[in-house]
Amino acid sequence: MQRALFFQFLDLEGRQKMGRVMLVKFWFLLLVISFGFLSNTLGQQQDDDGDDDDDTSVYIVTLKQPLIVHLYEEEELKHQRSKHGHTSKFIPKLPPRNISRKRHARSKRPPSTSQTHDSFLRKTLKGEKYIKLYSYNYLINGFAVFVSSQQAEKLSMTREVANIVLDFSVRTATTYTPQFMGLPEGAWDKEGGFEIAGEGIVIGFIDTGIDPNHPSFSDNDINSHHSYPTPKHFSGVCEVTPEFPSGSCNKKLIGARHFAQSAITRGVFNSSEDYASPFDGDGHGTHTSSIAAGNHGVPVIVSNHNFGNASGIAPRAYVSVYKALYKGFGGFAADVVAAIDQAAQDGVDILSLSITPNRKPPGVATFFNPIDMAILSAVKSGIFVVQAAGNTGPSPKSMSSFSPWIFTVGASSHDRVYSNSITLGNNVTIPGVGFAIPTDDGKMYKMISAFHALNNSTSVDKDMYVGECQDYENFDQELVSGNLLMCSYSVRFVLGLSTIKQALDVAKNLSAVGVVLYMDPYVLGFQINPTPMDMPGIIIPSAEDSQILLKYYNSSVQRDVTTKEIVGFGAVAAIEGGLNANFSNRAPKVMYYSARGPDPEDNSFNDADILKPNLVAPGNSIWGAWSSASIDSTEFQGEKFAMMSGTSMAAPHVAGVAALIKQSYPQFSPSAIASALSTTALLDDNKGGPIMVQRTYTNPDQSLTNATPFDMGSGFVNATAALDPGLVFDTSFEDYMSFLCGINGSDSAVFNYTGISCSAKNASISGCDLNLPSITVSTLNGEKTSQRSMRNIAGNETYNVGWSAPYGVSMKVSPTQFSIAMGETQVLSVTLKAMKNSSSSSFGRIGLFGNTGHVVNIPVSVITKIASS
């Protein structure tokens, strides 16, 4: 396979562009480079990634010597432990994250990390050709290098090298959602109003860049009465390029860089459309950034229609972008790791990744991959990291975000729906989608099929796709003028070979009153989202409804009795329009495309004792800022806002809430933020019933069942309650290391990535023993007891403990009641016993109910149960 083919995507994992669709059987091409991991001895063969005579590729190399920042943390930790004794409450005082920028005296200045890496490569690969792409000099002591497999093996044999991994590819995985999440009267009100919500917090985005000229990122916020203060803890910079000139950044958009060395070295980078700058040529990064931190009150004008005012979840938070994903090919781990490393060094507080790997990492466990391990170091340095779950649902074990130190977010609906419909002459009304104006009130118009409006020089034999209305020269204007033109909608619209915009242009050129797009009868399984239409129009997403339309139309066609030729058209209809939103829908519900648990521990689909996703948040039909240069969605081309769907949109909602929590509790560790989000999550929808989940691609609302923790994690994000969680669960870096060491056969992987020897640790733990705000047991063999330690951050309170056991399991929790003062900790002991043999997942829940109103929610999941004989 030629290298260039590895990166062609017809749809990206973590999003659905409005106006496009998701197919039941995924009618898109996904050609990705395979993950290839090499141990210290390079025991596995490199993936084929080029011609037989050229096996050069990009490798990520980790060295054994820790960086200064980690040495500093270890010394500080030792000092504090000797001073205060061993305590899980201690949070080490970290050095400034821009430590590498500190100047040394000229005579004593040591070699930089980059210089050390250069020296090592020159010494090891004497006289040989290679290209060093990056030096990772904050979270990881390592580099990315373009070498042959033989050179990679030579590097792996040196005593300085701990680990070598073959680079792999990754992909990208609101006017109303703040209201749906209750922010105006809740979380924003607690923070002092939207004018200061998120102030002082820096959110970093690893995505496709940003459009700096968008009003969502202006520092001249007319809704605020004070300017942005300068964040003293942040040291990032803004690149200056022709597409991103000086002055692009401001007091809100305070950092912007791009990372593309791996892509450039591979020859897949197209500077004319990918832009070697932080500028967003795709639109995805601009969209996600605005969801989390876009300014409050920005008008959403699309196709000259006003859809309200947009706001980010934390509208006063700072934005810093690290572009490592691109329109044409997605991205590569080497570039993403460089972006993570730089974001941590710059001093971001929250890191949002709406990206996922193209496949599950091989090796002893999914957690051991360069991106997750770089994120572990980021979490160690105090950064809360949120990642999209991926759009590979609804199958079980479809999760694309794996590690317990990463907060994984699935996608749900919200209650706003833009409905459109068409009323036929036989009084049948068919639902559809499309941001379109209605036809004239009270008037019905004749419908004519594109197949029946061809001119004399056109036939289906000459153009089998003529019914998609992509060329006005194919049609007889006299037949179409003043009527509704009916066009077919097929898989070609998904592939970008046909577009709604072009069908609308054809209709206007033919003087049609409007357009009716119906589903091609030979294609099933489309899920179509609203798209702008600058004339009366509708898209009918249901194949069944399309058949009803066609049956009515065909029955109304008038034909000559003898020749059977068409002599008249009798079908009439009126389009109701789709610009008005309906807010009466039941929500949230977990969307069918949102990736599901259980969390796969390895490539053999063994289950991890980790709950994924952690949470769900609004991800479907989300308005967000759009890049002025984006040509990725023809329907929103040239617009300042676009509506998109996917877990990509859900993750920044949580990143924004995390910024509000960090603003309220500056000393919160990443695990404390994760705990506050999880334990306060909502379990019921806006109608008071349990949150539901779509379980099929086709007709997803006809397959609704109650959501389980493997669908929604702890539940739906509750921003207001998360600011007052009562109790928090803390998990330390040492805990994560003990967890990694507890994985069978992980000793060498742990040492290679972290330099820590598992044999030197006193103990290892399983995933269900991590101090997480959930309990997940992949195999319950007989009986198991787990403990959870909770710290009270509120006032003195007495809690009653209640629980419901998973089916086939008996559960005991102690104590059943406890009183706890501010700052104290309480240990909860949970004993699970398998009562019957079963391989079907079952779910329970522990609830802690405080007498001052705090409620702590702990989901319990058990997969395989083996009863004691």
Tab-separated table of C-alpha atoms in Angstrom, residues 456-725:
chain	number	residue	atom	x	y	z
A	456	ASN	CA	-34.076	16.084	-24.587
A	457	SER	CA	-30.270	15.752	-24.550
A	458	THR	CA	-30.086	14.056	-21.138
A	459	SER	CA	-31.037	10.574	-20.025
A	460	VAL	CA	-30.443	8.304	-17.070
A	461	ASP	CA	-28.428	6.055	-19.381
A	462	LYS	CA	-25.960	8.895	-19.902
A	463	ASP	CA	-25.874	10.006	-16.260
A	464	MET	CA	-27.130	7.556	-13.659
A	465	TYR	CA	-26.795	10.213	-10.950
A	466	VAL	CA	-28.800	12.846	-12.751
A	467	GLY	CA	-31.532	12.571	-10.132
A	468	GLU	CA	-29.215	14.215	-7.581
A	469	CYS	CA	-29.686	17.592	-9.327
A	470	GLN	CA	-26.031	18.592	-9.631
A	471	ASP	CA	-26.094	20.159	-13.147
A	472	TYR	CA	-28.855	22.542	-14.205
A	473	GLU	CA	-28.043	22.014	-17.888
A	474	ASN	CA	-29.582	18.535	-17.624
A	475	PHE	CA	-33.067	19.883	-16.983
A	476	ASP	CA	-35.935	21.566	-18.768
A	477	GLN	CA	-36.448	24.903	-17.037
A	478	GLU	CA	-40.014	25.280	-18.310
A	479	LEU	CA	-41.008	22.107	-16.462
A	480	VAL	CA	-39.265	23.021	-13.227
A	481	SER	CA	-39.988	26.732	-13.013
A	482	GLY	CA	-42.472	27.603	-10.275
A	483	ASN	CA	-42.550	24.031	-8.935
A	484	LEU	CA	-40.875	21.973	-6.209
A	485	LEU	CA	-37.936	20.010	-7.631
A	486	MET	CA	-37.566	16.488	-6.206
A	487	CYS	CA	-33.994	15.197	-6.004
A	488	SER	CA	-32.538	11.930	-4.725
A	489	TYR	CA	-30.065	11.854	-1.841
A	490	SER	CA	-27.532	9.025	-2.027
A	491	VAL	CA	-24.203	7.921	-0.627
A	492	ARG	CA	-22.523	10.320	-3.037
A	493	PHE	CA	-23.525	13.173	-0.720
A	494	VAL	CA	-21.572	11.463	2.047
A	495	LEU	CA	-18.528	11.157	-0.157
A	496	GLY	CA	-18.711	14.797	-1.215
A	497	LEU	CA	-19.306	13.876	-4.862
A	498	SER	CA	-22.687	15.564	-4.672
A	499	THR	CA	-23.695	18.426	-2.369
A	500	ILE	CA	-26.905	19.946	-1.095
A	501	LYS	CA	-25.549	23.380	-1.922
A	502	GLN	CA	-25.177	22.408	-5.569
A	503	ALA	CA	-28.700	20.960	-5.675
A	504	LEU	CA	-30.014	24.247	-4.297
A	505	ASP	CA	-28.058	26.238	-6.879
A	506	VAL	CA	-29.477	24.056	-9.651
A	507	ALA	CA	-33.008	24.595	-8.348
A	508	LYS	CA	-32.515	28.361	-8.219
A	509	ASN	CA	-31.080	28.421	-11.753
A	510	LEU	CA	-34.175	26.559	-12.921
A	511	SER	CA	-36.471	29.021	-11.052
A	512	ALA	CA	-37.850	26.270	-8.813
A	513	VAL	CA	-39.894	27.288	-5.768
A	514	GLY	CA	-37.993	24.865	-3.571
A	515	VAL	CA	-36.230	21.506	-3.277
A	516	VAL	CA	-37.328	18.188	-1.810
A	517	LEU	CA	-34.474	15.721	-1.248
A	518	TYR	CA	-35.626	12.170	-0.608
A	519	MET	CA	-33.638	9.102	0.313
A	520	ASP	CA	-32.390	6.955	-2.552
A	521	PRO	CA	-34.475	3.735	-2.322
A	522	TYR	CA	-31.372	1.596	-2.774
A	523	VAL	CA	-29.546	3.078	0.208
A	524	LEU	CA	-30.481	2.418	3.811
A	525	GLY	CA	-29.302	3.635	7.156
A	526	PHE	CA	-28.746	7.347	6.787
A	527	GLN	CA	-28.844	9.713	9.744
A	528	ILE	CA	-29.081	13.188	8.243
A	529	ASN	CA	-28.531	16.334	10.235
A	530	PRO	CA	-29.872	19.835	9.519
A	531	THR	CA	-28.088	21.864	6.877
A	532	PRO	CA	-28.562	25.468	5.711
A	533	MET	CA	-30.876	25.905	2.732
A	534	ASP	CA	-31.251	29.377	1.256
A	535	MET	CA	-34.659	28.630	-0.271
A	536	PRO	CA	-37.661	26.527	0.723
A	537	GLY	CA	-36.428	22.975	1.052
A	538	ILE	CA	-36.401	19.761	3.042
A	539	ILE	CA	-34.346	16.592	3.338
A	540	ILE	CA	-36.296	13.433	4.171
A	541	PRO	CA	-33.892	11.168	6.099
A	542	SER	CA	-36.149	8.148	6.425
A	543	ALA	CA	-36.208	5.570	3.626
A	544	GLU	CA	-39.738	4.590	4.665
A	545	ASP	CA	-40.971	8.194	4.536
A	546	SER	CA	-39.228	8.653	1.198
A	547	GLN	CA	-41.202	5.695	-0.140
A	548	ILE	CA	-44.442	7.309	1.065
A	549	LEU	CA	-43.500	10.484	-0.811
A	550	LEU	CA	-42.602	8.602	-3.990
A	551	LYS	CA	-45.741	6.466	-3.851
A	552	TYR	CA	-47.911	9.598	-3.622
A	553	TYR	CA	-45.964	11.309	-6.371
A	554	ASN	CA	-46.055	8.347	-8.765
A	555	SER	CA	-49.761	7.794	-8.171
A	556	SER	CA	-50.392	11.407	-9.159
A	557	VAL	CA	-48.415	11.382	-12.393
A	558	GLN	CA	-50.766	11.652	-15.381
A	559	ARG	CA	-49.909	9.431	-18.365
A	560	ASP	CA	-51.276	8.980	-21.854
A	561	VAL	CA	-53.405	5.839	-21.889
A	562	THR	CA	-51.887	4.607	-25.135
A	563	THR	CA	-48.249	5.769	-25.101
A	564	LYS	CA	-47.825	5.787	-21.311
A	565	GLU	CA	-45.905	9.030	-21.691
A	566	ILE	CA	-46.244	11.611	-18.934
A	567	VAL	CA	-48.703	14.363	-19.809
A	568	GLY	CA	-49.138	16.019	-16.418
A	569	PHE	CA	-48.073	16.160	-12.773
A	570	GLY	CA	-50.723	16.062	-10.067
A	571	ALA	CA	-48.695	15.790	-6.836
A	572	VAL	CA	-48.635	18.953	-4.734
A	573	ALA	CA	-47.032	19.828	-1.406
A	574	ALA	CA	-46.103	22.624	0.986
A	575	ILE	CA	-42.842	22.871	2.933
A	576	GLU	CA	-43.298	23.986	6.535
A	577	GLY	CA	-39.728	25.270	7.039
A	578	GLY	CA	-37.079	24.354	9.571
A	579	LEU	CA	-35.798	27.538	11.192
A	580	ASN	CA	-37.716	27.315	14.446
A	581	ALA	CA	-36.429	25.177	17.280
A	582	ASN	CA	-38.547	22.853	19.382
A	583	PHE	CA	-37.542	22.494	23.056
A	584	SER	CA	-40.021	19.850	24.206
A	585	ASN	CA	-37.977	16.775	23.403
A	586	ARG	CA	-36.938	14.220	25.992
A	587	ALA	CA	-33.245	14.614	26.731
A	588	PRO	CA	-30.510	13.807	27.252
A	589	LYS	CA	-30.164	10.477	25.509
A	590	VAL	CA	-26.895	8.805	24.563
A	591	MET	CA	-26.361	9.030	20.811
A	592	TYR	CA	-25.913	5.866	18.776
A	593	TYR	CA	-22.480	6.885	17.530
A	594	SER	CA	-21.030	7.537	20.996
A	595	ALA	CA	-18.376	4.915	21.801
A	596	ARG	CA	-19.227	2.386	24.499
A	597	GLY	CA	-17.569	0.440	27.255
A	598	PRO	CA	-16.429	-1.837	28.675
A	599	ASP	CA	-12.993	-0.303	28.439
A	600	PRO	CA	-10.804	-2.661	26.369
A	601	GLU	CA	-7.616	-3.432	28.259
A	602	ASP	CA	-5.808	-4.845	25.238
A	603	ASN	CA	-6.130	-5.688	21.569
A	604	SER	CA	-7.662	-9.047	22.460
A	605	PHE	CA	-10.653	-7.174	23.854
A	606	ASN	CA	-10.074	-8.288	27.418
A	607	ASP	CA	-11.920	-5.933	29.728
A	608	ALA	CA	-10.215	-3.433	31.996
A	609	ASP	CA	-11.404	-2.769	35.551
A	610	ILE	CA	-11.924	0.863	34.522
A	611	LEU	CA	-15.205	2.636	33.782
A	612	LYS	CA	-15.375	4.257	30.348
A	613	PRO	CA	-16.812	6.617	29.342
A	614	ASN	CA	-16.588	8.728	32.478
A	615	LEU	CA	-19.514	10.960	31.548
A	616	VAL	CA	-21.727	12.094	28.696
A	617	ALA	CA	-22.336	15.697	27.630
A	618	PRO	CA	-24.167	17.466	24.783
A	619	GLY	CA	-22.603	16.410	21.492
A	620	ASN	CA	-25.425	16.254	18.980
A	621	SER	CA	-26.433	19.189	16.774
A	622	ILE	CA	-24.149	21.701	18.440
A	623	TRP	CA	-23.709	25.232	17.092
A	624	GLY	CA	-20.130	26.423	17.263
A	625	ALA	CA	-17.749	28.879	15.654
A	626	TRP	CA	-16.504	27.997	12.168
A	627	SER	CA	-13.364	28.890	10.290
A	628	SER	CA	-13.686	31.414	7.498
A	629	ALA	CA	-11.353	29.343	5.314
A	630	SER	CA	-12.977	25.969	5.858
A	631	ILE	CA	-14.039	24.145	2.729
A	632	ASP	CA	-14.549	20.884	4.579
A	633	SER	CA	-18.312	21.332	4.769
A	634	THR	CA	-19.765	22.878	1.636
A	635	GLU	CA	-23.061	23.556	3.441
A	636	PHE	CA	-21.347	25.868	5.952
A	637	GLN	CA	-18.669	27.227	3.657
A	638	GLY	CA	-18.187	30.950	4.251
A	639	GLU	CA	-20.331	30.912	7.412
A	640	LYS	CA	-19.144	32.017	10.854
A	641	PHE	CA	-20.975	29.188	12.613
A	642	ALA	CA	-21.692	25.569	11.871
A	643	MET	CA	-23.748	22.840	13.461
A	644	MET	CA	-21.860	19.629	14.090
A	645	SER	CA	-22.301	16.409	16.011
A	646	GLY	CA	-19.963	13.951	17.672
A	647	THR	CA	-18.037	13.193	20.817
A	648	SER	CA	-15.683	15.925	19.575
A	649	MET	CA	-18.398	18.384	20.552
A	650	ALA	CA	-19.118	16.697	23.892
A	651	ALA	CA	-15.546	16.796	25.223
A	652	PRO	CA	-15.136	20.611	25.178
A	653	HIS	CA	-18.403	20.989	27.098
A	654	VAL	CA	-16.730	19.106	29.944
A	655	ALA	CA	-13.461	20.990	29.457
A	656	GLY	CA	-15.428	24.189	30.020
A	657	VAL	CA	-17.057	22.847	33.188
A	658	ALA	CA	-13.637	21.685	34.407
A	659	ALA	CA	-12.418	25.267	33.977
A	660	LEU	CA	-15.271	26.489	36.204
A	661	ILE	CA	-14.315	23.911	38.848
A	662	LYS	CA	-10.640	24.879	38.641
A	663	GLN	CA	-11.629	28.524	39.029
A	664	SER	CA	-13.578	27.696	42.211
A	665	TYR	CA	-11.000	25.256	43.590
A	666	PRO	CA	-7.542	26.298	42.333
A	667	GLN	CA	-5.808	23.608	44.419
A	668	PHE	CA	-7.889	20.739	43.025
A	669	SER	CA	-5.829	17.960	41.488
A	670	PRO	CA	-6.943	16.525	38.114
A	671	SER	CA	-8.437	13.519	39.912
A	672	ALA	CA	-10.399	15.810	42.242
A	673	ILE	CA	-11.869	17.631	39.231
A	674	ALA	CA	-12.742	14.275	37.668
A	675	SER	CA	-14.350	13.199	40.929
A	676	ALA	CA	-16.458	16.374	41.192
A	677	LEU	CA	-17.710	15.867	37.651
A	678	SER	CA	-18.477	12.175	38.131
A	679	THR	CA	-20.117	11.960	41.545
A	680	THR	CA	-22.560	14.780	40.794
A	681	ALA	CA	-23.689	13.548	37.368
A	682	LEU	CA	-27.382	13.385	36.528
A	683	LEU	CA	-29.049	9.988	36.139
A	684	ASP	CA	-32.478	11.199	34.960
A	685	ASP	CA	-33.557	13.145	31.898
A	686	ASN	CA	-35.573	16.357	31.730
A	687	LYS	CA	-38.847	14.408	31.942
A	688	GLY	CA	-37.864	12.692	35.184
A	689	GLY	CA	-37.228	9.287	33.647
A	690	PRO	CA	-33.938	7.406	33.359
A	691	ILE	CA	-31.473	8.543	30.706
A	692	MET	CA	-31.993	6.467	27.568
A	693	VAL	CA	-29.551	5.268	24.936
A	694	GLN	CA	-29.832	4.682	21.194
A	695	ARG	CA	-28.625	1.153	20.429
A	696	THR	CA	-28.819	0.949	16.620
A	697	TYR	CA	-27.739	3.011	13.630
A	698	THR	CA	-30.975	2.563	11.771
A	699	ASN	CA	-34.033	4.228	13.270
A	700	PRO	CA	-32.074	4.876	16.473
A	701	ASP	CA	-35.014	6.354	18.396
A	702	GLN	CA	-36.885	3.076	17.946
A	703	SER	CA	-34.159	1.187	19.820
A	704	LEU	CA	-34.110	3.204	23.048
A	705	THR	CA	-33.325	1.387	26.290
A	706	ASN	CA	-32.117	2.498	29.721
A	707	ALA	CA	-28.511	3.666	29.613
A	708	THR	CA	-25.937	1.753	31.657
A	709	PRO	CA	-22.583	2.983	32.981
A	710	PHE	CA	-20.950	1.473	29.894
A	711	ASP	CA	-23.074	3.845	27.797
A	712	MET	CA	-22.998	7.018	29.900
A	713	GLY	CA	-20.367	6.509	32.594
A	714	SER	CA	-21.498	8.169	35.810
A	715	GLY	CA	-24.267	10.022	33.945
A	716	PHE	CA	-24.886	13.403	32.302
A	717	VAL	CA	-22.664	16.329	33.253
A	718	ASN	CA	-24.143	18.507	35.998
A	719	ALA	CA	-22.136	21.727	36.013
A	720	THR	CA	-23.853	23.374	38.967
A	721	ALA	CA	-23.571	20.392	41.318
A	722	ALA	CA	-19.963	19.791	40.254
A	723	LEU	CA	-19.044	23.127	41.836
A	724	ASP	CA	-20.210	21.798	45.210
A	725	PRO	CA	-19.498	18.042	45.211
